[in-house]
Short mmCIF file of C-alpha atoms (C1' of nucleotides) in Angstrom, two decimals:
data_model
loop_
_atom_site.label_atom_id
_atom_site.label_comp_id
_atom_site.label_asym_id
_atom_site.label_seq_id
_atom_site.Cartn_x
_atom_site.Cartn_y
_atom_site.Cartn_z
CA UNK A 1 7.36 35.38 -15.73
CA UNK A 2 6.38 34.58 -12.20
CA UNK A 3 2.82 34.28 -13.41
CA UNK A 4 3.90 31.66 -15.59
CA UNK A 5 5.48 29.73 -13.15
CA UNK A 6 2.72 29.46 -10.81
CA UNK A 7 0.54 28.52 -13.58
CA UNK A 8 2.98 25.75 -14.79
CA UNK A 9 3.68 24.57 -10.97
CA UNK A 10 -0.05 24.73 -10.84
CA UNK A 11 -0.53 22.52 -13.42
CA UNK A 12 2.30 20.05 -11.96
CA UNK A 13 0.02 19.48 -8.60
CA UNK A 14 -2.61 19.10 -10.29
CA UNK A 15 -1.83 16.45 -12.61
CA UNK A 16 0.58 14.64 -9.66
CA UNK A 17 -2.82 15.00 -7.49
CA UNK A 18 -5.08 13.13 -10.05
CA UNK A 19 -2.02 10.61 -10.82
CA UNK A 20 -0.67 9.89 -6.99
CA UNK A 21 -4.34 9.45 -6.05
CA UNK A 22 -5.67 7.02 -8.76
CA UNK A 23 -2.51 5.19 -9.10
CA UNK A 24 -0.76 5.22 -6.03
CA UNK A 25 2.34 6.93 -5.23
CA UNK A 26 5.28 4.14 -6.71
CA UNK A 27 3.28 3.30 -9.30
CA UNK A 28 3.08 6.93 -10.93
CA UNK A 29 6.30 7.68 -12.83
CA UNK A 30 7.24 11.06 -12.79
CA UNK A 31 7.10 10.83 -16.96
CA UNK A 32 3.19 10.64 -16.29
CA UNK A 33 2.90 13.29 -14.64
CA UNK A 34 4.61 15.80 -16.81
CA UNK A 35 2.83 14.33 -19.84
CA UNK A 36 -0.24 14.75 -17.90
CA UNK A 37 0.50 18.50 -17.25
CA UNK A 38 2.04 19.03 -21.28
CA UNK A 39 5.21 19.89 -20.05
CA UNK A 40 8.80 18.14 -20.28
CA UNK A 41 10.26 16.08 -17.11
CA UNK A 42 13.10 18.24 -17.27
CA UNK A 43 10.50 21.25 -16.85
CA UNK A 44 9.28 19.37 -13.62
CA UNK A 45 12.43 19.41 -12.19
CA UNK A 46 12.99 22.79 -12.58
CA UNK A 47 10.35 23.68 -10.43
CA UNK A 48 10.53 20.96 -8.03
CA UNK A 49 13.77 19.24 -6.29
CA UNK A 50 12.26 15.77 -6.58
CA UNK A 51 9.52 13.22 -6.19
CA UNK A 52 9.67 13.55 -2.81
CA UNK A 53 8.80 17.07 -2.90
CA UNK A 54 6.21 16.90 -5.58
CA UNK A 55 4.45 13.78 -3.30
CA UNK A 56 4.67 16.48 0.02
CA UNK A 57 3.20 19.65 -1.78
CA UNK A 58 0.36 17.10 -3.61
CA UNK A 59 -0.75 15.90 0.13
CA UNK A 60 -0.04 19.26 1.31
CA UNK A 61 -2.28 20.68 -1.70
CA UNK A 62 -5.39 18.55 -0.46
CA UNK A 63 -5.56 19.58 3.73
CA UNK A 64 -7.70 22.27 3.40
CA UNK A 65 -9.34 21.08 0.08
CA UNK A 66 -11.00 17.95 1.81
CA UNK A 67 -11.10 19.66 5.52
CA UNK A 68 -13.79 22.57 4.14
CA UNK A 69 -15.48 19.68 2.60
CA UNK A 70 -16.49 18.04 6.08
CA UNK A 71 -16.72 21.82 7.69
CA UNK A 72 -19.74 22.26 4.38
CA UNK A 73 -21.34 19.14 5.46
CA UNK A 74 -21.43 19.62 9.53
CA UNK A 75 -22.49 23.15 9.37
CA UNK A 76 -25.06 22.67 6.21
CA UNK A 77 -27.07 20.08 8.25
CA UNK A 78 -29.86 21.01 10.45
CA UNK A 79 -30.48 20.26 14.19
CA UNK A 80 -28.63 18.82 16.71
CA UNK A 81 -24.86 17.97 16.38
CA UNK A 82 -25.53 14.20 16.04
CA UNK A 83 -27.43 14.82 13.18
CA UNK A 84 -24.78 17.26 11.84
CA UNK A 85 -22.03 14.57 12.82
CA UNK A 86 -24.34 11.80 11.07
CA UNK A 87 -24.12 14.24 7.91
CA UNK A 88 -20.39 13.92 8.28
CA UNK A 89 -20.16 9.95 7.77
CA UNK A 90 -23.61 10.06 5.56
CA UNK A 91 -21.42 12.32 2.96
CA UNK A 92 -18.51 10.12 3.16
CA UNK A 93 -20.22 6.87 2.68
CA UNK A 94 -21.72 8.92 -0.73
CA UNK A 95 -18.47 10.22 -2.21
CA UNK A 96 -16.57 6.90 -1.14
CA UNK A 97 -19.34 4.97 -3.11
CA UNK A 98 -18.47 7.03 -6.25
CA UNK A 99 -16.09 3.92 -8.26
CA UNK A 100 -13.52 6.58 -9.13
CA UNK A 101 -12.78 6.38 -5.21
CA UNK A 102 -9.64 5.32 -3.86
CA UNK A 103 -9.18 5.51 -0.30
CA UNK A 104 -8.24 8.12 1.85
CA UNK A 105 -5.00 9.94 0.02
CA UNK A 106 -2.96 10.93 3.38
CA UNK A 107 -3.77 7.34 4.68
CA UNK A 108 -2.73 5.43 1.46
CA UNK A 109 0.47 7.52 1.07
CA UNK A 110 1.54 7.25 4.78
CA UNK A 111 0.92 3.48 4.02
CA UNK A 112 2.89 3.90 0.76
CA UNK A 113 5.74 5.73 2.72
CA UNK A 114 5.82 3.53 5.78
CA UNK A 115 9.30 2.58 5.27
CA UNK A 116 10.28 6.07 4.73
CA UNK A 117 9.77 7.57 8.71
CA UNK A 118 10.31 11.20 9.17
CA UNK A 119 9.14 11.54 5.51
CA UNK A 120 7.99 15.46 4.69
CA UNK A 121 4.85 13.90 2.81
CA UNK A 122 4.08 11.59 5.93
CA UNK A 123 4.13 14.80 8.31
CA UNK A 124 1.73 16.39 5.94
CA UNK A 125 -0.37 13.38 6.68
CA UNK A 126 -0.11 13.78 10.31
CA UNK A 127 -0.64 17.47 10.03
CA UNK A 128 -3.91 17.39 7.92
CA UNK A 129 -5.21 14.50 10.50
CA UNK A 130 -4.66 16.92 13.45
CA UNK A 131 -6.34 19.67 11.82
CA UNK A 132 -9.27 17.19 11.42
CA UNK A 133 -9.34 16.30 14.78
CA UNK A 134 -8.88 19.65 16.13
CA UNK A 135 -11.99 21.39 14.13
CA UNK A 136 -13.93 18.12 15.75
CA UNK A 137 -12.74 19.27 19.12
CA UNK A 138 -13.65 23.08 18.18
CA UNK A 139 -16.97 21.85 17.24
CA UNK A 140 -17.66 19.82 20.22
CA UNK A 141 -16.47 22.73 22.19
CA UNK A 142 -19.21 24.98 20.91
CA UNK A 143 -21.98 22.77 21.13
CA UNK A 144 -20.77 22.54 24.64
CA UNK A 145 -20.19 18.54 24.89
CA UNK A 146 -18.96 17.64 28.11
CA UNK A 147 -15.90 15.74 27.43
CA UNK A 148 -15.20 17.58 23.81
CA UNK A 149 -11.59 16.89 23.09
CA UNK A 150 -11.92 13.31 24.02
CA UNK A 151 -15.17 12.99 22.65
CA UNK A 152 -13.50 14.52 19.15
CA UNK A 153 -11.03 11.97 19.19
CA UNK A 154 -13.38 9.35 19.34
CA UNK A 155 -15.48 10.67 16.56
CA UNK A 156 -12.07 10.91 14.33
CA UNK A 157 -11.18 7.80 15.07
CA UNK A 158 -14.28 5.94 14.15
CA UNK A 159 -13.88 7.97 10.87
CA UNK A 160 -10.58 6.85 9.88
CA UNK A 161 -11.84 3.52 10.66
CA UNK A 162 -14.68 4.48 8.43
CA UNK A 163 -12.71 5.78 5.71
CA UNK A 164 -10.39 2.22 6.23
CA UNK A 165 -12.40 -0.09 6.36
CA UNK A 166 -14.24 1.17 3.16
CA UNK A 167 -11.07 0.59 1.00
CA UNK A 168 -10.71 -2.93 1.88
CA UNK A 169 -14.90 -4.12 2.17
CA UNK A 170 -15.69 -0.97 -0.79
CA UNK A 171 -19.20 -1.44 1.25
CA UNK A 172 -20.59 2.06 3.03
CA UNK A 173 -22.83 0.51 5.35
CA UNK A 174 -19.57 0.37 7.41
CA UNK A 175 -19.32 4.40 7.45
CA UNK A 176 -22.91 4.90 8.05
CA UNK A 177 -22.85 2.48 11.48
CA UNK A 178 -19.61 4.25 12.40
CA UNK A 179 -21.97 7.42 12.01
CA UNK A 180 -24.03 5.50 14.38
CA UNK A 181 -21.72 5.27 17.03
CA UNK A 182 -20.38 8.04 16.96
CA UNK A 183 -23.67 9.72 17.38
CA UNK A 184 -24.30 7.60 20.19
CA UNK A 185 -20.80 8.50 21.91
CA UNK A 186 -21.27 12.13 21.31
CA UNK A 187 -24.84 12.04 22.25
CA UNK A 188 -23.82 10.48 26.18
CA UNK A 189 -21.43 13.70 26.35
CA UNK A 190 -24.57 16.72 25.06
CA UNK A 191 -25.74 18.94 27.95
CA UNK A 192 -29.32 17.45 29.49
CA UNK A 193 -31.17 20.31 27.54
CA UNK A 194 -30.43 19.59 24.35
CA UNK A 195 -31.22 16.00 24.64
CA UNK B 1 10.48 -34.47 -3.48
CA UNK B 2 7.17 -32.31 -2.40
CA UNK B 3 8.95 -32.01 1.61
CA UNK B 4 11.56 -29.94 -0.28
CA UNK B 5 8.82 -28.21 -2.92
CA UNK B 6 7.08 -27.06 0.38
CA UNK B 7 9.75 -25.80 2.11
CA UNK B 8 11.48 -23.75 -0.53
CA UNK B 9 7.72 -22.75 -1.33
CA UNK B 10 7.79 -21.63 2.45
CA UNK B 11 11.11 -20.14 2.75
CA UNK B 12 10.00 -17.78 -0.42
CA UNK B 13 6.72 -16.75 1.22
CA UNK B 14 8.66 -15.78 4.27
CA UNK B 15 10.86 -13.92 2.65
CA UNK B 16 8.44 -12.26 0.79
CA UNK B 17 6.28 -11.77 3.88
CA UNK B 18 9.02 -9.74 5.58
CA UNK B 19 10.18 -7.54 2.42
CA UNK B 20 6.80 -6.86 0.99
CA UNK B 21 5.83 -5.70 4.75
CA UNK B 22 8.58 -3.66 5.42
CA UNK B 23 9.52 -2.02 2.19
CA UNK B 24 6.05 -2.26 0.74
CA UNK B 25 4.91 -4.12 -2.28
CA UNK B 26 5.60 -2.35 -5.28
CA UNK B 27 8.85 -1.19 -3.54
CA UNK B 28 9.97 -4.92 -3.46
CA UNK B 29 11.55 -6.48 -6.39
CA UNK B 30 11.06 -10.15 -6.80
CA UNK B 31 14.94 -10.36 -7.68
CA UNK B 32 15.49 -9.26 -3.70
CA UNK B 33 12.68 -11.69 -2.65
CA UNK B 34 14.42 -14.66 -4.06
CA UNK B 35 17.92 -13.79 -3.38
CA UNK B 36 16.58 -13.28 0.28
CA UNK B 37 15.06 -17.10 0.08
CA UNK B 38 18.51 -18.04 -1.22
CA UNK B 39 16.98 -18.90 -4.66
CA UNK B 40 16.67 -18.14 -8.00
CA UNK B 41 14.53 -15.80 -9.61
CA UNK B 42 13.67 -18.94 -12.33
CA UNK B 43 12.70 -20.87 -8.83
CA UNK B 44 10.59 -18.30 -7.44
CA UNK B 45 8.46 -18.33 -11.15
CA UNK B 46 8.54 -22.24 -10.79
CA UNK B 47 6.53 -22.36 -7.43
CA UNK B 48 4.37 -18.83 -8.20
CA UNK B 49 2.67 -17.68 -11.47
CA UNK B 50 3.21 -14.27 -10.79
CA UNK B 51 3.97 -11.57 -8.12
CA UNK B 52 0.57 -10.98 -7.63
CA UNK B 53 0.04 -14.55 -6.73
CA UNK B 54 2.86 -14.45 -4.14
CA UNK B 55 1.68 -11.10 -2.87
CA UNK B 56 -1.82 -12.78 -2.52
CA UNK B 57 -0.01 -16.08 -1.00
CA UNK B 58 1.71 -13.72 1.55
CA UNK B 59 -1.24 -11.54 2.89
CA UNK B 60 -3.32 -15.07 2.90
CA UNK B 61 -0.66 -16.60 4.90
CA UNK B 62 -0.77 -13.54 8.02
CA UNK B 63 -5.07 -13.89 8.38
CA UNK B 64 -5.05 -16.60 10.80
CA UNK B 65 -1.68 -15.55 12.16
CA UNK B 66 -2.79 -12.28 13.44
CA UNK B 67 -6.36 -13.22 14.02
CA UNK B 68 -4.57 -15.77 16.70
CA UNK B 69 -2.64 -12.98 18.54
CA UNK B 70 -6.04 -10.97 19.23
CA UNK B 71 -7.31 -13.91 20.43
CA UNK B 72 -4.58 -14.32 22.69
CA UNK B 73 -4.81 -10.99 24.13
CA UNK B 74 -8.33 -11.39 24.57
CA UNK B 75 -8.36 -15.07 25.82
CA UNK B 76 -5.85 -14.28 28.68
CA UNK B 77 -7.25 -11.19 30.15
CA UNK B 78 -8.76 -11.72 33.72
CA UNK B 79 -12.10 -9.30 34.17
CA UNK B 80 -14.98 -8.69 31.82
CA UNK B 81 -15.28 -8.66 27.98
CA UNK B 82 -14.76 -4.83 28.49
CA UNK B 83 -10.97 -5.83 30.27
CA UNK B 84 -10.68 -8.25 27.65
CA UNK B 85 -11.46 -5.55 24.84
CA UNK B 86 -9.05 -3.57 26.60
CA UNK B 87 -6.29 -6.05 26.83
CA UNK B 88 -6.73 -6.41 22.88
CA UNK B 89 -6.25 -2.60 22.50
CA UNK B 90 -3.27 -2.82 25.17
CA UNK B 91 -1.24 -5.70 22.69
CA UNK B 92 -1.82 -3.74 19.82
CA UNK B 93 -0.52 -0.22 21.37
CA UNK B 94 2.22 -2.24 22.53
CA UNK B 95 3.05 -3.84 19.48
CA UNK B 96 2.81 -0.92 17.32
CA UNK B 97 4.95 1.25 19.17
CA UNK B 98 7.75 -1.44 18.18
CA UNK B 99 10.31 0.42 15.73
CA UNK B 100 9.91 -2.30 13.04
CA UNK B 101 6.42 -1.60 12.99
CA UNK B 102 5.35 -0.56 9.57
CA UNK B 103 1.40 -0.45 9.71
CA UNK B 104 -1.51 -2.85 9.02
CA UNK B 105 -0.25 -5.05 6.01
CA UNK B 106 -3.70 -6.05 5.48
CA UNK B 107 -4.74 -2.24 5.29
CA UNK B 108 -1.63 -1.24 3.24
CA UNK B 109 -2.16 -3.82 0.88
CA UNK B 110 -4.76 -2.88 -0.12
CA UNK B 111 -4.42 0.82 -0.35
CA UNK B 112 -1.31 -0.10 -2.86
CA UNK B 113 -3.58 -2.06 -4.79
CA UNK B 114 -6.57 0.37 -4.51
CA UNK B 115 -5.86 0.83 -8.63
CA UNK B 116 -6.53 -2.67 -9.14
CA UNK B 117 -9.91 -3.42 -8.03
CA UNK B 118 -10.83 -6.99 -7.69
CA UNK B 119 -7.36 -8.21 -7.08
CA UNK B 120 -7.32 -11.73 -5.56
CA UNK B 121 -4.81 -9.66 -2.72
CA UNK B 122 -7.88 -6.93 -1.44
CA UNK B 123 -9.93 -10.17 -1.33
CA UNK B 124 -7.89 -11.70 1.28
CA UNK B 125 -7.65 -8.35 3.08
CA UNK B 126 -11.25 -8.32 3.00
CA UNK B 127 -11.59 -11.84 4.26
CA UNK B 128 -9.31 -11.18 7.22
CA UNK B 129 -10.42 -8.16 8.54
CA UNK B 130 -14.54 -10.36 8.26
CA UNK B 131 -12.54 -12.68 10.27
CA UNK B 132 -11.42 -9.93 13.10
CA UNK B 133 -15.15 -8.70 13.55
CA UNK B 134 -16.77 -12.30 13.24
CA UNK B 135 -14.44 -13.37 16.29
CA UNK B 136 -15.71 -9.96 17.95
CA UNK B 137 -19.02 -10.86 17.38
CA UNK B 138 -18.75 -14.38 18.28
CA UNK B 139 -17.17 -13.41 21.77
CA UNK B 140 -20.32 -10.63 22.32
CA UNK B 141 -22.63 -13.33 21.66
CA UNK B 142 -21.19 -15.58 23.98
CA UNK B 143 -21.15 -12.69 26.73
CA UNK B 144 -24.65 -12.02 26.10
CA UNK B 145 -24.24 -8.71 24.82
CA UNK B 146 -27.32 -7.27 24.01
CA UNK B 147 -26.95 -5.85 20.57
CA UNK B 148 -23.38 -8.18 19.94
CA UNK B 149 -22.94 -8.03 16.42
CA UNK B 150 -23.54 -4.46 15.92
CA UNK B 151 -21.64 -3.57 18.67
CA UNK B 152 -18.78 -5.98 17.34
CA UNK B 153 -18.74 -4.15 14.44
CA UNK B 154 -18.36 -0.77 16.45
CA UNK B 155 -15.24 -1.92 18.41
CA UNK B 156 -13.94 -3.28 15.34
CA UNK B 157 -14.12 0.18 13.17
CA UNK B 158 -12.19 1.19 16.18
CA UNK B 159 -9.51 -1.09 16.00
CA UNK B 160 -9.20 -0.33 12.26
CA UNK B 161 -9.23 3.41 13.12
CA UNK B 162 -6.23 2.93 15.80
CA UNK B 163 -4.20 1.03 13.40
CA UNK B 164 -4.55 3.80 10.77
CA UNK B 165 -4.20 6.69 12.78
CA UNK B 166 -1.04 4.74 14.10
CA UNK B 167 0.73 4.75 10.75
CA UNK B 168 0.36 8.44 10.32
CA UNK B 169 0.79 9.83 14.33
CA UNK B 170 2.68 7.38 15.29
CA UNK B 171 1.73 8.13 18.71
CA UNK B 172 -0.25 4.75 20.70
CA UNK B 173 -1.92 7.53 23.10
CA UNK B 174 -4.75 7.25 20.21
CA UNK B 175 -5.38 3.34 20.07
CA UNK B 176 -5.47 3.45 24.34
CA UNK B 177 -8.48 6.09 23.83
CA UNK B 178 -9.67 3.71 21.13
CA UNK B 179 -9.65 0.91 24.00
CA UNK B 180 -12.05 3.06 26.04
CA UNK B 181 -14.39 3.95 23.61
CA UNK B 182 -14.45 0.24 22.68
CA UNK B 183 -14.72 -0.40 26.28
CA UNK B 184 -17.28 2.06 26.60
CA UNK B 185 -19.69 1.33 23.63
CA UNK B 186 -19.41 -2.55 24.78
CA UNK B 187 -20.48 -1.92 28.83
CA UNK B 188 -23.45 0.13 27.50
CA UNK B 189 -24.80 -3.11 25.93
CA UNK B 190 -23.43 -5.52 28.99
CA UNK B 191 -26.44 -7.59 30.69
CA UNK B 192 -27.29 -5.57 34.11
CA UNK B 193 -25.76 -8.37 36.04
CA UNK B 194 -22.27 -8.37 34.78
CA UNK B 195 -22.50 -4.50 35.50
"C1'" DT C 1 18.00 -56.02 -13.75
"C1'" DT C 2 18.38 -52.68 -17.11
"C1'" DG C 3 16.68 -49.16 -20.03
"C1'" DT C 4 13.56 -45.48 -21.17
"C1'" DG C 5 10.09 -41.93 -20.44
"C1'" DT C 6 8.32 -38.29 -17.70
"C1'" DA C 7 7.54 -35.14 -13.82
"C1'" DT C 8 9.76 -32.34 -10.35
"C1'" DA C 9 12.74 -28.83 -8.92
"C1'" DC C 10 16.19 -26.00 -9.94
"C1'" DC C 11 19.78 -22.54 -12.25
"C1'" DG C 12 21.96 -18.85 -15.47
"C1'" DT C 13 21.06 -15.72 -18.83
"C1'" DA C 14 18.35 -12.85 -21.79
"C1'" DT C 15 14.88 -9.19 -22.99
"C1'" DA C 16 12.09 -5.52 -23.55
"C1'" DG C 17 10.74 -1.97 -21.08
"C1'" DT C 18 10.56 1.57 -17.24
"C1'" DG C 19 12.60 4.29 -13.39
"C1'" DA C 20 14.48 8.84 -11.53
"C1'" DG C 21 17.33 12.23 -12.56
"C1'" DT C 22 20.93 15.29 -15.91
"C1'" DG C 23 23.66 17.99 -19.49
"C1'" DT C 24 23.16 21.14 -22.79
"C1'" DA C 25 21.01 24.31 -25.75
"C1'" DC C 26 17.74 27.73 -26.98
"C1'" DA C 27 14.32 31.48 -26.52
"C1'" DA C 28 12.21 35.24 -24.29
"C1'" DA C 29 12.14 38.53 -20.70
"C1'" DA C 30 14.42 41.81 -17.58
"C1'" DT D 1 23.73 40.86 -21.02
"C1'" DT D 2 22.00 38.06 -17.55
"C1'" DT D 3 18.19 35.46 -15.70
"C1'" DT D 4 14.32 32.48 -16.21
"C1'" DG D 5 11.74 28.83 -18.10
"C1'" DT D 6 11.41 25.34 -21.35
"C1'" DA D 7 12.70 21.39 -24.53
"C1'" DC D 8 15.37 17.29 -26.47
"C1'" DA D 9 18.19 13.70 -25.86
"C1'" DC D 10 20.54 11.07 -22.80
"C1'" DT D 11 22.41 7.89 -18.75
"C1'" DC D 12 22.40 4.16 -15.94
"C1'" DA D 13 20.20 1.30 -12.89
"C1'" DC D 14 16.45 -1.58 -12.19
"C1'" DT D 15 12.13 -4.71 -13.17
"C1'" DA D 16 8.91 -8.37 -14.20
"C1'" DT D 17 8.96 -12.03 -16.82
"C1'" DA D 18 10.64 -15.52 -20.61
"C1'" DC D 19 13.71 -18.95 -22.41
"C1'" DG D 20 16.76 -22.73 -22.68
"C1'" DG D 21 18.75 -26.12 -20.26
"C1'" DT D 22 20.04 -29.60 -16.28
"C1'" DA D 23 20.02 -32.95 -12.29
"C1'" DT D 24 17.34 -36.06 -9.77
"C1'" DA D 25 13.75 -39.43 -8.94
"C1'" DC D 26 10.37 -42.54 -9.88
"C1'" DA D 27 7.40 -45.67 -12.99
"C1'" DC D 28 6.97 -49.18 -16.06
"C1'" DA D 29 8.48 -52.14 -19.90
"C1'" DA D 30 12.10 -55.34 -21.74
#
DNA sequence: TTGTGTATACCGTATAGTGAGTGTACAAAA
DNA sequence: TTTTGTACACTCACTATACGGTATACACAA
């Protein structure tokens, strides 16, 4: 039954998502991953060709998942969109503090795949990155910032520089001054009557 | 004799400093690290404990390696600490735009190790990349920047944030427009008469 | 000077376990 | 009857590390 197959394939993401991202992509055997989901290996590669493909649909799997999770903290927050943009880095610095943590997933498989280039999973990195950047630049664009695609840019940088740094010092006073200046960097661009 | 000790220690740390960087470290065996230092396996477990010791010896041995390129950059750069921040930005969009360019080690490291919290390797990540933004800071200072250390730490989330977003675009557009936001955030807090 | 003990530096060969991926068979559904 | 989904048992290559043993060099006693 189809039904059955999406709910088995289902299953497969879902345990390769909680494996790849607490282990790390190498050190997760696919064995782990189909005991995880109570299925046989050979039952995993039935429904996918390879490792390869089950690392590119698990990356793939999470774009949206952690994008509507920035969207829910920007357009929860009240006032201006330095405060919303502070809300941004203030929930990161929260959910990165949490010890089950364990860096950014698109950044730590790209860095896991590095001497793999042209690798699907690595262009679902890229991919999920743009589309980051791009709803900063939508953003901006609406709050009418002067300079809003290069102000964006700046803004996602500082993040992933946030979101980097945090793996290797684990200490989220680095995310909340990166909130800082980007605040500061968006608040030069903001139209004279909001500020 | 310890002159040969140290140099077969040396030729195995360079070989493992290339491999580990370039294939990554759980994708290097420590069978192809000592048949690339022309030992054997038995020698490479005489002079380390472990291959987490020699992956720690091998990220250990890059800190003041890289540390002294920045400084280069910086040092060498005619103009004002924001040409100098530039200049730093420059080198590393030029260097990273080299095909053998495989990421941050430091950075990778660590997010291949993110399941192993504590280990002596994320330590010496961590103490390099305090290294990078105590330099920063120390050259802000001696500029008489007004607010140098925070702003060191600013420039430096940047940098970490144009090496990261390097590995997944690929594309060194982002680390020059990481170089003016640097540049930017650092001639806000320049002394009047320098600007 | 000669002999003996000990540390250094190295090699070749196991070993016990894990890795991704397959061949074949069986059951249920279409 | 054919297709679809699942399981068991397997291959073969690789992996970190352990073990047993050897050649050289130097220190000190006879």
């Amino acid at each position: 039954m189809t039904d059955t197959k999406n709910n088995t394939k289902r299953r497969i993401i879902e345990a390769a998502n909680s494996l790849f991202y607490m282990t790390g992509i190498r050190a997760t055997s696919v064995d782990a991953i189909a005991e995880k989901a109570g299925i046989t290996k050979r039952t995993l590669y039935y429904h996918f060709q390879s490792k390869d493909e089950l690392i590119t649909e698990y990356l793939s799997s999470r774009d949206q998942l952690n994008l509507h999770v920035y969207k829910k903290w920007f357009d929860e927050q009240e006032g201006d969109i330095t405060d919303k943009i502070r809300a941004v880095f203030n929930g990161i610095a929260e959910i990165t503090s949490h010890p089950k943590w364990r860096g950014c997933g698109f950044q730590r498989t790209a860095g896991e795949l590095a001497n793999k280039p042209g690798h699907p999973a690595i262009k679902a990195a890229s991919l999920h990155k743009k589309n980051v950047e791009s709803w900063l630049s939508e953003e901006f664009c609406h709050g009418s910032l002067k300079n809003a695609e290069v102000t964006a840019r700046y803004v996602f940088l500082l993040l992933e520089g946030a979101l980097s740094t945090m793996l290797v010092h684990h200490d989220p006073v680095y995310i909340r001054e990166s909130g800082n200046a980007a605040a500061l960097l968006v608040a030069h661009e903001m139209p004279p009557e909001d500020h």
